[in-house]
């Protein structure tokens, strides 16, 4: 069995962009999520329960932050052991609390008016509580309602079916209201587990009647919960991940050794050798008491929740990576045209200077071969995972110099790019790209145009608890156009400078796909499109001359890039283990303008051969920066 930890930060990432803005984990629910609130109130549950938890160790929400990077403290856990989903009235009796304490000295019973889940939320709101777009909110409840209804049904078996129906109707209605209230307070990403099969817990599994009754409650609950959560998503846009703990528990019981258990039927607290044993011995049991899991089982639930959240957060990365690849190729071609305008006789993967006084050689054709490498970072925005990326592209191009002022060309490139999410997993893109490009360079005015179409093959991987990974293999088409125009003022015969304006457009599409791997974690993702349009403006400076016997054309550009449109798109997905509940992924929103820079040089190695080297990148970009290094050779014939 494997344990997943957060990726370590690197010095390079620190230079490229700000670290991910980790949200906070907020917790509402009952004893499955209570990290000591009930114990602080009435000192229950006592030892051998672990520090007031309803287990022999931490509960699942305490493991979850270490697996996701979310912030968490006891101050953000509002769950109370014994909590009903809301105000529970059955047969005219209002059950105000769920814990009774007997005082042997006074021979009295005290019924504590514990907060329900709806009260937890009301108190949170009354204290000014609200959520941000990066926060994750969990709500797990309903079992306490069914324990009460089960007692009533066992006392009156003839009305058992009626108690099941009314219990599920009330519970689902209250949970839906609770989740809606959290969304109203700003929650955009929620984790709402369904209920495991109560019939297999030690509280019910000792008789056929008990198994049937417990199973009836949880089966009906798990039928209607996703329907209501889907309705909430459609009306509010909030994403609600419904963890299928029913399927998880069934998997554990069917394959206990795989998950590290030797006993999946008895409560550890009912077995002297277990309850007095070490934590490791206790953790061989699935159940700590008659209804609560051991801390080992709690950790499994946390792993499931973390990997579900990570898998969802990573869905926008392939299209973002594809955008980087296709715009990188149009940028390469634009840079190639710049180098040619500056008088380069060779190929360039970086942009060259602009100097109209440096005439093109009188050869009609040129062939260039270039190699480039780039790396960058994208910060976390909302629930879109941030990532670092690297890219390598090999390009071969053929150009026709139609006149001393005009050139046109055709290029083919092969790119490989990899993104490493800041949480876990990876995304890889192989792209085959074809480009057309051309430029006109007059005495002062110039214009450059390039267009690219590419076929992309992606591979996404996110971790699975039992080892291996969940894998997706989407494919898609990408297109991009880039244009620039400027005016060069010739300050000297060799030195020119002037303003330049440009536009960059990209359109990246992914076909729909379904992941393979752990059935609890696989997602079905519909087709998606990511578009964006940016404008650029800057000052270009170039020089052409002789230095130490070498013919050089160094150049530089300093400017800004501004997003004009796009990145407002979205697409939907579902977890195949909860197919009724759609989730909506949204591409990162618009950013303010950021700085861009380019610097490089071409050097003549002979009459027909030249070499180029360049660095380009961005700076002060809120979402993260990128840097590209490239080199090329060109042969004119």
XYZ file of C-alpha atoms in Angstrom:
637
model
C 0.000 0.000 0.000
C 1.268 3.472 -0.798
C 1.110 6.823 0.910
C 1.083 10.010 -1.120
C 2.676 13.247 -0.004
C 2.780 16.719 -1.434
C 5.404 17.545 -4.038
C 8.320 19.484 -2.591
C 8.816 23.065 -3.706
C 11.903 23.785 -5.759
C 14.116 26.832 -6.079
C 13.198 27.079 -9.743
C 9.499 27.144 -8.950
C 10.094 29.885 -6.435
C 11.741 31.971 -9.141
C 9.048 31.357 -11.736
C 5.942 32.173 -9.784
C 4.221 32.506 -6.446
C 3.439 29.293 -4.573
C -0.035 27.854 -4.642
C -2.524 29.677 -2.482
C -3.689 26.808 -0.338
C -7.267 27.028 0.832
C -8.622 25.977 4.208
C -10.490 22.792 5.060
C -13.768 23.413 6.899
C -15.564 20.471 8.482
C -19.223 19.947 9.413
C -20.940 16.734 10.390
C -21.124 14.150 13.145
C -18.830 11.761 15.021
C -17.120 10.543 11.845
C -15.571 14.028 11.522
C -15.469 15.247 15.148
C -11.878 15.963 16.242
C -12.827 16.522 19.898
C -15.709 19.012 19.965
C -18.115 16.750 21.848
C -15.393 15.774 24.297
C -14.700 19.442 25.033
C -18.401 19.909 25.752
C -19.283 16.855 27.883
C -16.057 14.794 28.081
C -17.372 12.080 25.798
C -16.211 9.718 24.458
C -13.775 8.712 27.248
C -10.768 6.383 27.028
C -9.984 4.048 25.362
C -11.215 6.435 22.656
C -8.323 8.544 21.343
C -8.293 12.085 22.725
C -12.030 12.560 22.357
C -12.221 11.132 18.817
C -14.729 8.409 18.024
C -11.850 6.160 17.017
C -8.486 4.897 18.221
C -6.673 7.740 16.454
C -7.223 10.771 14.223
C -10.326 10.908 12.037
C -10.313 11.263 8.259
C -10.534 15.063 8.117
C -7.358 15.268 10.212
C -5.456 13.184 7.655
C -6.872 15.057 4.656
C -4.860 18.324 4.952
C -1.522 16.504 4.855
C -2.584 14.838 1.623
C -3.862 17.969 -0.112
C -2.004 20.969 1.295
C -5.187 22.459 2.716
C -4.936 24.479 5.898
C -6.685 22.999 8.923
C -6.971 23.372 12.669
C -9.445 22.364 15.347
C -10.942 25.841 14.940
C -12.192 24.929 11.439
C -13.770 21.617 12.530
C -17.374 22.258 13.598
C -18.556 18.622 13.657
C -20.135 17.165 16.795
C -20.436 13.514 17.647
C -24.087 12.479 17.789
C -25.303 15.343 15.581
C -28.534 14.881 13.668
C -28.805 16.502 10.261
C -31.346 19.002 11.594
C -34.276 19.396 13.988
C -35.530 15.813 14.270
C -39.168 15.271 15.221
C -40.665 11.779 14.943
C -44.213 10.837 15.973
C -44.623 14.244 17.575
C -41.504 13.876 19.718
C -38.722 16.430 19.221
C -35.384 14.735 19.805
C -33.307 17.665 20.999
C -30.102 15.752 21.573
C -28.440 12.457 20.904
C -26.420 11.892 24.069
C -27.745 10.908 27.488
C -25.596 10.842 30.621
C -26.596 8.859 33.715
C -25.598 10.191 37.155
C -25.503 7.258 39.589
C -25.323 9.553 42.611
C -28.530 11.375 41.847
C -30.089 8.577 39.780
C -30.881 11.068 37.019
C -30.474 11.088 33.251
C -29.315 14.256 31.482
C -30.171 14.684 27.814
C -27.723 17.083 26.191
C -29.130 19.436 23.606
C -26.317 18.925 21.119
C -25.912 21.001 17.985
C -27.353 19.452 14.857
C -25.477 19.864 11.593
C -27.817 22.695 10.645
C -27.028 24.355 13.999
C -23.295 23.958 13.358
C -23.746 25.894 10.129
C -26.009 28.515 11.724
C -23.470 29.139 14.479
C -20.667 29.389 11.911
C -22.623 31.975 9.917
C -23.607 33.922 13.040
C -19.919 34.286 13.901
C -19.283 35.857 10.486
C -18.035 32.665 8.866
C -17.703 32.478 5.100
C -15.615 30.624 2.494
C -13.239 31.628 -0.300
C -12.871 30.053 -3.727
C -9.841 28.005 -2.600
C -11.523 26.528 0.488
C -12.854 22.973 0.631
C -15.860 22.164 2.820
C -16.812 18.675 4.010
C -20.193 17.589 5.307
C -20.833 13.994 6.356
C -23.955 13.058 8.241
C -27.191 11.131 8.349
C -26.261 7.973 10.239
C -27.420 9.302 13.619
C -30.869 9.967 12.179
C -31.077 6.388 11.006
C -29.929 4.963 14.338
C -32.938 6.673 15.936
C -35.360 5.555 13.219
C -33.941 2.017 13.457
C -34.659 1.892 17.198
C -38.234 2.938 16.508
C -38.553 0.390 13.701
C -37.147 -2.420 15.844
C -39.684 -1.547 18.544
C -42.496 -1.653 15.988
C -41.427 -3.996 13.132
C -44.775 -3.696 11.353
C -44.008 -0.056 10.580
C -40.346 -0.595 9.666
C -40.851 0.275 5.996
C -42.631 3.480 6.962
C -39.779 4.477 9.273
C -37.250 3.825 6.526
C -39.182 5.958 4.028
C -39.857 8.856 6.390
C -36.339 8.699 7.845
C -34.669 8.891 4.441
C -36.996 11.648 3.222
C -36.316 13.800 6.297
C -32.588 13.157 6.323
C -32.004 13.842 2.629
C -34.129 16.984 2.811
C -32.156 18.324 5.763
C -28.780 17.421 4.244
C -29.757 19.205 1.039
C -30.685 22.289 3.047
C -27.409 22.041 4.984
C -25.302 21.829 1.828
C -27.290 24.685 0.290
C -26.589 26.812 3.357
C -22.849 26.156 3.018
C -22.991 27.140 -0.644
C -24.823 30.301 0.376
C -21.849 31.143 2.600
C -19.498 30.943 -0.378
C -18.543 27.256 -0.551
C -17.621 26.390 -4.137
C -16.043 22.968 -3.617
C -17.599 20.504 -1.189
C -16.992 16.875 -0.262
C -20.205 15.142 0.772
C -19.722 11.398 1.363
C -22.682 9.068 1.076
C -23.232 6.416 3.757
C -21.510 3.034 3.847
C -23.817 0.035 4.174
C -24.987 0.327 7.782
C -26.158 -3.279 7.629
C -22.577 -4.599 7.706
C -21.556 -2.599 10.789
C -21.417 -4.441 14.143
C -24.403 -2.379 15.248
C -26.608 -4.221 12.742
C -24.722 -7.246 11.389
C -25.513 -9.740 14.148
C -29.014 -10.661 12.860
C -30.606 -10.969 9.422
C -33.264 -8.473 10.461
C -30.638 -5.986 11.585
C -28.646 -6.377 8.374
C -31.778 -5.814 6.287
C -32.869 -2.768 8.276
C -29.465 -1.078 8.291
C -29.000 -1.783 4.603
C -32.440 -0.380 3.779
C -31.620 2.979 5.338
C -28.207 3.386 3.693
C -29.283 2.025 0.285
C -32.173 4.479 0.031
C -30.028 7.303 1.380
C -27.358 6.628 -1.242
C -29.977 6.506 -3.990
C -31.420 9.943 -3.306
C -28.377 11.879 -2.064
C -26.664 12.169 -5.484
C -29.925 13.267 -7.109
C -30.276 16.168 -4.687
C -26.591 17.088 -4.925
C -26.860 17.178 -8.727
C -29.833 19.522 -8.425
C -27.863 21.804 -6.115
C -24.972 21.863 -8.574
C -27.270 22.795 -11.431
C -28.887 25.617 -9.470
C -25.782 27.055 -7.804
C -22.754 25.981 -9.860
C -20.990 24.688 -6.733
C -19.009 21.485 -7.182
C -20.044 18.685 -4.824
C -17.861 15.581 -4.770
C -20.020 12.727 -3.494
C -17.620 10.122 -2.142
C -18.985 6.634 -2.669
C -18.080 5.229 0.754
C -20.632 2.472 0.197
C -18.555 1.095 -2.665
C -15.350 1.693 -0.711
C -16.603 -0.305 2.290
C -17.821 -3.101 0.020
C -14.350 -3.276 -1.544
C -12.698 -3.433 1.874
C -14.977 -6.192 3.145
C -14.527 -8.200 -0.043
C -10.699 -7.830 0.037
C -9.715 -7.111 3.667
C -6.068 -8.204 3.398
C -5.515 -5.862 0.453
C -6.400 -2.940 2.681
C -4.499 -4.219 5.715
C -7.372 -5.694 7.761
C -7.825 -9.103 9.362
C -11.252 -8.494 10.923
C -14.058 -6.632 9.145
C -17.065 -7.784 11.159
C -16.378 -7.180 14.866
C -15.869 -4.063 16.939
C -12.376 -3.772 18.385
C -13.827 -2.415 21.643
C -15.772 -5.672 22.061
C -12.629 -7.800 21.897
C -10.364 -7.529 24.956
C -7.205 -8.524 23.087
C -7.892 -5.809 20.521
C -8.919 -2.913 22.741
C -5.919 -3.487 25.054
C -3.519 -4.096 22.182
C -1.243 -1.698 20.359
C -2.573 0.772 17.813
C -1.131 -1.419 15.062
C -3.054 -4.406 16.403
C -6.237 -2.365 16.725
C -5.854 -1.154 13.160
C -6.195 -4.707 11.870
C -9.886 -4.239 12.672
C -12.104 -2.283 10.315
C -14.445 -1.185 13.107
C -13.327 0.483 16.332
C -16.758 0.236 17.978
C -20.184 -0.813 16.746
C -20.450 1.980 14.159
C -17.149 3.869 13.896
C -14.065 2.864 11.864
C -10.555 2.544 13.265
C -8.070 5.272 12.475
C -6.549 3.048 9.764
C -9.926 2.939 8.046
C -10.278 6.681 8.594
C -6.968 7.147 6.785
C -8.218 5.097 3.850
C -11.256 7.376 3.627
C -8.961 10.409 3.700
C -6.828 8.952 0.895
C -9.966 8.390 -1.171
C -11.162 11.952 -0.542
C -7.748 13.477 -1.300
C -7.265 11.586 -4.539
C -10.789 12.451 -5.676
C -10.156 16.129 -5.018
C -6.739 16.074 -6.702
C -8.104 14.246 -9.737
C -10.823 16.870 -10.157
C -8.489 19.822 -9.624
C -6.066 18.530 -12.282
C -8.639 18.379 -15.098
C -7.883 21.845 -16.514
C -4.143 21.183 -16.854
C -4.107 19.333 -20.238
C -5.711 22.218 -22.145
C -3.468 24.754 -20.400
C -0.430 22.686 -21.341
C -1.704 22.371 -24.920
C -2.095 26.151 -25.073
C 1.511 26.579 -23.976
C 2.677 24.151 -26.665
C 0.765 25.672 -29.585
C 1.494 29.305 -28.681
C 5.108 28.328 -28.154
C 5.245 27.104 -31.746
C 3.671 30.270 -33.194
C 6.108 32.220 -31.062
C 8.959 30.198 -32.543
C 7.837 31.036 -36.075
C 7.381 34.700 -35.201
C 10.878 34.743 -33.757
C 12.193 33.047 -36.886
C 10.729 35.837 -39.013
C 12.327 38.416 -36.759
C 15.707 36.772 -37.187
C 15.305 36.737 -40.963
C 14.366 40.407 -41.012
C 17.508 41.119 -39.024
C 19.616 39.435 -41.703
C 20.069 35.942 -40.265
C 21.131 33.277 -42.719
C 20.159 30.543 -40.312
C 17.269 29.197 -38.377
C 16.123 30.504 -35.080
C 13.914 29.218 -32.314
C 13.965 32.610 -30.716
C 13.069 35.969 -32.056
C 15.629 38.045 -33.794
C 16.218 41.748 -34.021
C 14.720 44.149 -36.542
C 17.064 46.099 -38.772
C 15.913 47.121 -42.233
C 19.458 48.176 -43.139
C 20.645 44.582 -42.949
C 19.645 43.199 -46.379
C 18.770 39.564 -46.880
C 21.378 37.433 -48.666
C 20.670 36.819 -52.308
C 19.923 33.130 -51.837
C 16.388 32.150 -52.686
C 15.783 29.306 -50.220
C 16.772 28.582 -46.643
C 16.428 25.551 -44.429
C 16.522 25.794 -40.668
C 16.657 23.349 -37.789
C 15.993 24.516 -34.264
C 15.804 23.091 -30.778
C 14.216 24.818 -27.835
C 13.517 24.143 -24.202
C 11.247 26.049 -21.868
C 9.992 25.823 -18.343
C 7.324 27.658 -16.413
C 4.889 27.718 -13.529
C 1.163 28.255 -13.112
C -0.199 29.157 -9.693
C -3.294 27.650 -8.140
C -6.432 29.632 -8.909
C -9.601 28.660 -7.102
C -9.787 24.875 -7.404
C -7.649 24.731 -10.570
C -4.407 23.065 -9.540
C -1.193 24.972 -10.084
C 1.700 23.227 -11.803
C 5.241 23.518 -13.053
C 5.967 22.567 -16.649
C 8.770 21.897 -19.088
C 8.705 21.659 -22.858
C 11.035 20.591 -25.651
C 10.447 21.275 -29.352
C 12.337 20.282 -32.476
C 11.471 22.203 -35.638
C 12.402 21.913 -39.303
C 11.457 24.708 -41.688
C 11.795 25.634 -45.362
C 11.557 29.237 -46.569
C 11.198 30.993 -49.892
C 12.663 34.485 -50.051
C 10.217 35.927 -52.536
C 12.017 39.262 -52.570
C 14.568 41.099 -50.431
C 11.638 42.387 -48.366
C 9.313 39.362 -48.316
C 9.673 35.818 -47.047
C 7.238 32.902 -46.598
C 7.803 29.498 -45.067
C 6.462 26.140 -43.980
C 7.560 24.400 -40.777
C 6.877 21.151 -38.984
C 7.594 20.634 -35.311
C 7.409 17.899 -32.720
C 6.942 18.931 -29.100
C 6.911 17.039 -25.833
C 5.673 18.806 -22.717
C 5.161 17.689 -19.140
C 3.266 19.357 -16.314
C 3.753 18.435 -12.664
C 0.763 19.508 -10.558
C 1.580 21.045 -7.189
C -0.574 18.409 -5.505
C 0.167 15.079 -7.198
C 0.079 13.366 -10.571
C 1.379 14.351 -14.010
C 0.212 15.465 -17.452
C 2.144 14.770 -20.662
C 1.521 16.133 -24.147
C 3.031 14.944 -27.433
C 2.208 17.282 -30.293
C 2.854 17.229 -34.035
C 2.491 20.742 -35.428
C 2.475 22.353 -38.870
C 2.969 26.061 -39.416
C 2.797 28.668 -42.164
C 4.515 32.001 -41.705
C 5.516 35.091 -43.642
C 6.834 38.609 -43.223
C 7.252 41.883 -45.053
C 10.118 44.146 -44.025
C 10.069 47.615 -45.534
C 12.513 50.456 -45.026
C 10.867 51.194 -41.672
C 7.484 49.461 -41.374
C 7.307 45.692 -40.948
C 4.679 43.026 -40.351
C 4.910 39.335 -39.387
C 2.200 36.620 -39.491
C 2.255 32.971 -38.426
C -0.360 30.261 -38.031
C -0.174 26.751 -36.591
C -2.355 23.658 -36.482
C -1.391 20.726 -34.306
C -2.546 17.303 -33.194
C -2.095 16.647 -29.474
C -1.948 13.353 -27.600
C -2.163 13.713 -23.836
C -1.640 11.339 -20.949
C -2.846 12.259 -17.484
C -2.052 10.358 -14.308
C -3.222 10.787 -10.726
C -2.391 8.482 -7.823
C -4.555 5.605 -6.629
C -4.505 4.462 -3.009
C -3.566 0.854 -3.685
C -0.712 1.820 -5.958
C -0.625 2.480 -9.670
C -2.559 5.394 -11.059
C -5.743 6.621 -12.658
C -4.943 7.344 -16.300
C -6.613 9.452 -18.961
C -5.625 9.599 -22.632
C -7.449 12.485 -24.298
C -6.523 13.720 -27.744
C -7.388 16.908 -29.544
C -6.639 19.600 -32.095
C -4.982 22.940 -31.432
C -4.660 26.043 -33.581
C -2.969 29.382 -33.007
C -2.280 32.613 -34.859
C 0.235 35.314 -34.062
C 0.852 38.622 -35.750
C 2.972 41.674 -35.089
C 3.572 45.010 -36.743
C 6.017 47.757 -35.925
C 8.033 50.705 -37.016
C 11.820 50.856 -36.816
C 13.531 54.221 -36.356
C 17.110 54.030 -37.579
C 19.128 55.829 -34.954
C 22.360 54.963 -36.773
C 23.064 52.866 -39.871
C 23.494 49.847 -37.585
C 21.099 50.600 -34.718
C 17.310 50.751 -34.862
C 14.545 50.990 -32.271
C 10.799 51.371 -32.373
C 7.396 50.320 -31.095
C 5.795 46.977 -31.876
C 2.195 45.779 -31.391
C 0.927 42.204 -31.680
C -1.910 39.745 -31.171
C -1.788 36.092 -30.084
C -4.826 33.800 -30.438
C -5.091 30.147 -29.446
C -7.845 27.544 -29.583
C -7.183 24.189 -27.917
C -9.756 21.398 -28.006
C -9.807 18.046 -26.214
C -12.097 15.195 -27.162
C -14.182 13.578 -24.440
C -12.536 10.714 -22.575
C -12.965 8.292 -19.685
C -10.117 7.501 -17.332
C -9.028 3.972 -16.469
C -7.750 2.587 -13.180
C -9.285 2.575 -9.692
C -13.062 2.530 -10.258
C -13.642 4.799 -7.269
C -11.454 7.525 -8.748
C -11.969 7.394 -12.521
C -13.732 10.288 -14.210
C -15.657 10.699 -17.421
C -14.809 14.057 -18.985
C -16.741 15.637 -21.827
C -15.127 17.432 -24.781
C -13.688 20.840 -23.931
C -12.299 23.960 -25.581
C -9.901 26.534 -24.182
C -9.524 29.812 -26.079
C -7.641 32.990 -25.381
C -6.685 36.212 -27.141
C -3.811 38.365 -25.900
C -2.359 41.655 -27.074
C 1.297 42.612 -26.833
C 3.057 45.955 -26.954
C 6.725 46.702 -26.597
C 9.888 48.429 -27.693
C 12.222 46.525 -29.995
C 15.902 47.389 -30.345
C 18.340 45.735 -32.772
C 21.860 46.215 -33.992
C 23.808 44.779 -36.911
C 27.546 44.926 -37.091
C 30.942 43.381 -36.686
C 32.425 42.465 -33.345
C 35.864 40.870 -33.041
C 35.541 39.639 -36.592
C 32.095 38.119 -36.098
C 29.017 39.400 -37.922
C 26.355 39.772 -35.199
C 22.749 40.921 -35.058
C 21.870 41.213 -31.337
C 18.351 42.319 -30.441
C 16.064 42.821 -27.477
C 12.422 43.507 -26.800
C 10.827 44.695 -23.592
C 7.074 44.970 -23.393
C 3.814 43.859 -21.881
C 1.150 41.276 -22.638
C -2.525 41.849 -21.883
C -5.332 39.260 -22.056
C -8.250 40.509 -24.124
C -10.674 37.575 -24.174
C -11.031 33.887 -23.448
C -10.303 31.678 -20.452
C -13.937 31.949 -19.422
C -14.777 28.485 -20.710
C -15.851 25.500 -18.671
C -16.574 21.807 -19.092
C -18.213 19.074 -17.055
C -17.156 15.703 -15.717
C -18.481 12.987 -13.418
C -16.844 10.413 -11.211
C -17.853 7.031 -12.597
C -18.564 5.887 -9.013
C -21.103 8.723 -8.662
C -22.299 9.301 -12.234
C -25.395 11.337 -11.364
C -23.467 14.280 -9.903
C -21.856 16.532 -12.532
C -18.843 18.686 -11.719
C -17.852 21.807 -13.606
C -14.224 22.755 -14.225
C -13.459 26.340 -15.154
C -10.241 27.505 -16.755
C -8.250 30.035 -14.711
C -9.678 33.517 -14.981
C -8.235 36.551 -16.687
C -4.995 37.987 -15.365
C -3.844 41.567 -15.382
C -1.069 42.603 -17.751
C 2.445 41.288 -17.221
C 5.895 42.045 -18.581
C 7.522 40.113 -21.441
C 11.128 40.152 -22.557
C 13.255 38.753 -25.392
C 16.966 38.942 -25.975
C 19.292 37.127 -28.304
C 21.646 37.282 -31.212
C 22.364 35.755 -34.593
C 25.949 35.121 -35.661
C 27.170 34.341 -39.164
C 29.271 31.184 -39.290
C 29.802 31.466 -43.018
C 28.202 32.869 -46.125
C 25.391 30.312 -46.026
C 25.335 29.245 -42.387
C 24.337 31.069 -39.232
C 23.441 30.268 -35.651
C 21.047 31.878 -33.217
C 20.530 31.815 -29.471
C 17.821 33.485 -27.441
C 16.052 33.773 -24.129
C 12.415 34.842 -23.828
C 10.050 34.932 -20.914
C 7.545 36.743 -18.764
C 7.809 38.580 -15.464
C 5.425 39.917 -12.818
C 2.667 37.592 -14.017
C 0.327 36.872 -11.123
C -0.433 33.359 -12.348
C 3.233 32.401 -12.768
C 6.039 33.040 -15.220
C 7.869 31.112 -17.939
C 11.314 31.127 -19.503
C 12.372 29.754 -22.902
C 15.921 29.046 -24.085
C 16.593 28.182 -27.701
C 19.252 27.673 -30.318
C 19.156 27.106 -34.059
C 21.138 26.624 -37.233
C 20.130 27.854 -40.699
C 21.520 27.049 -44.106
C 20.728 29.219 -47.102
C 20.860 27.733 -50.583
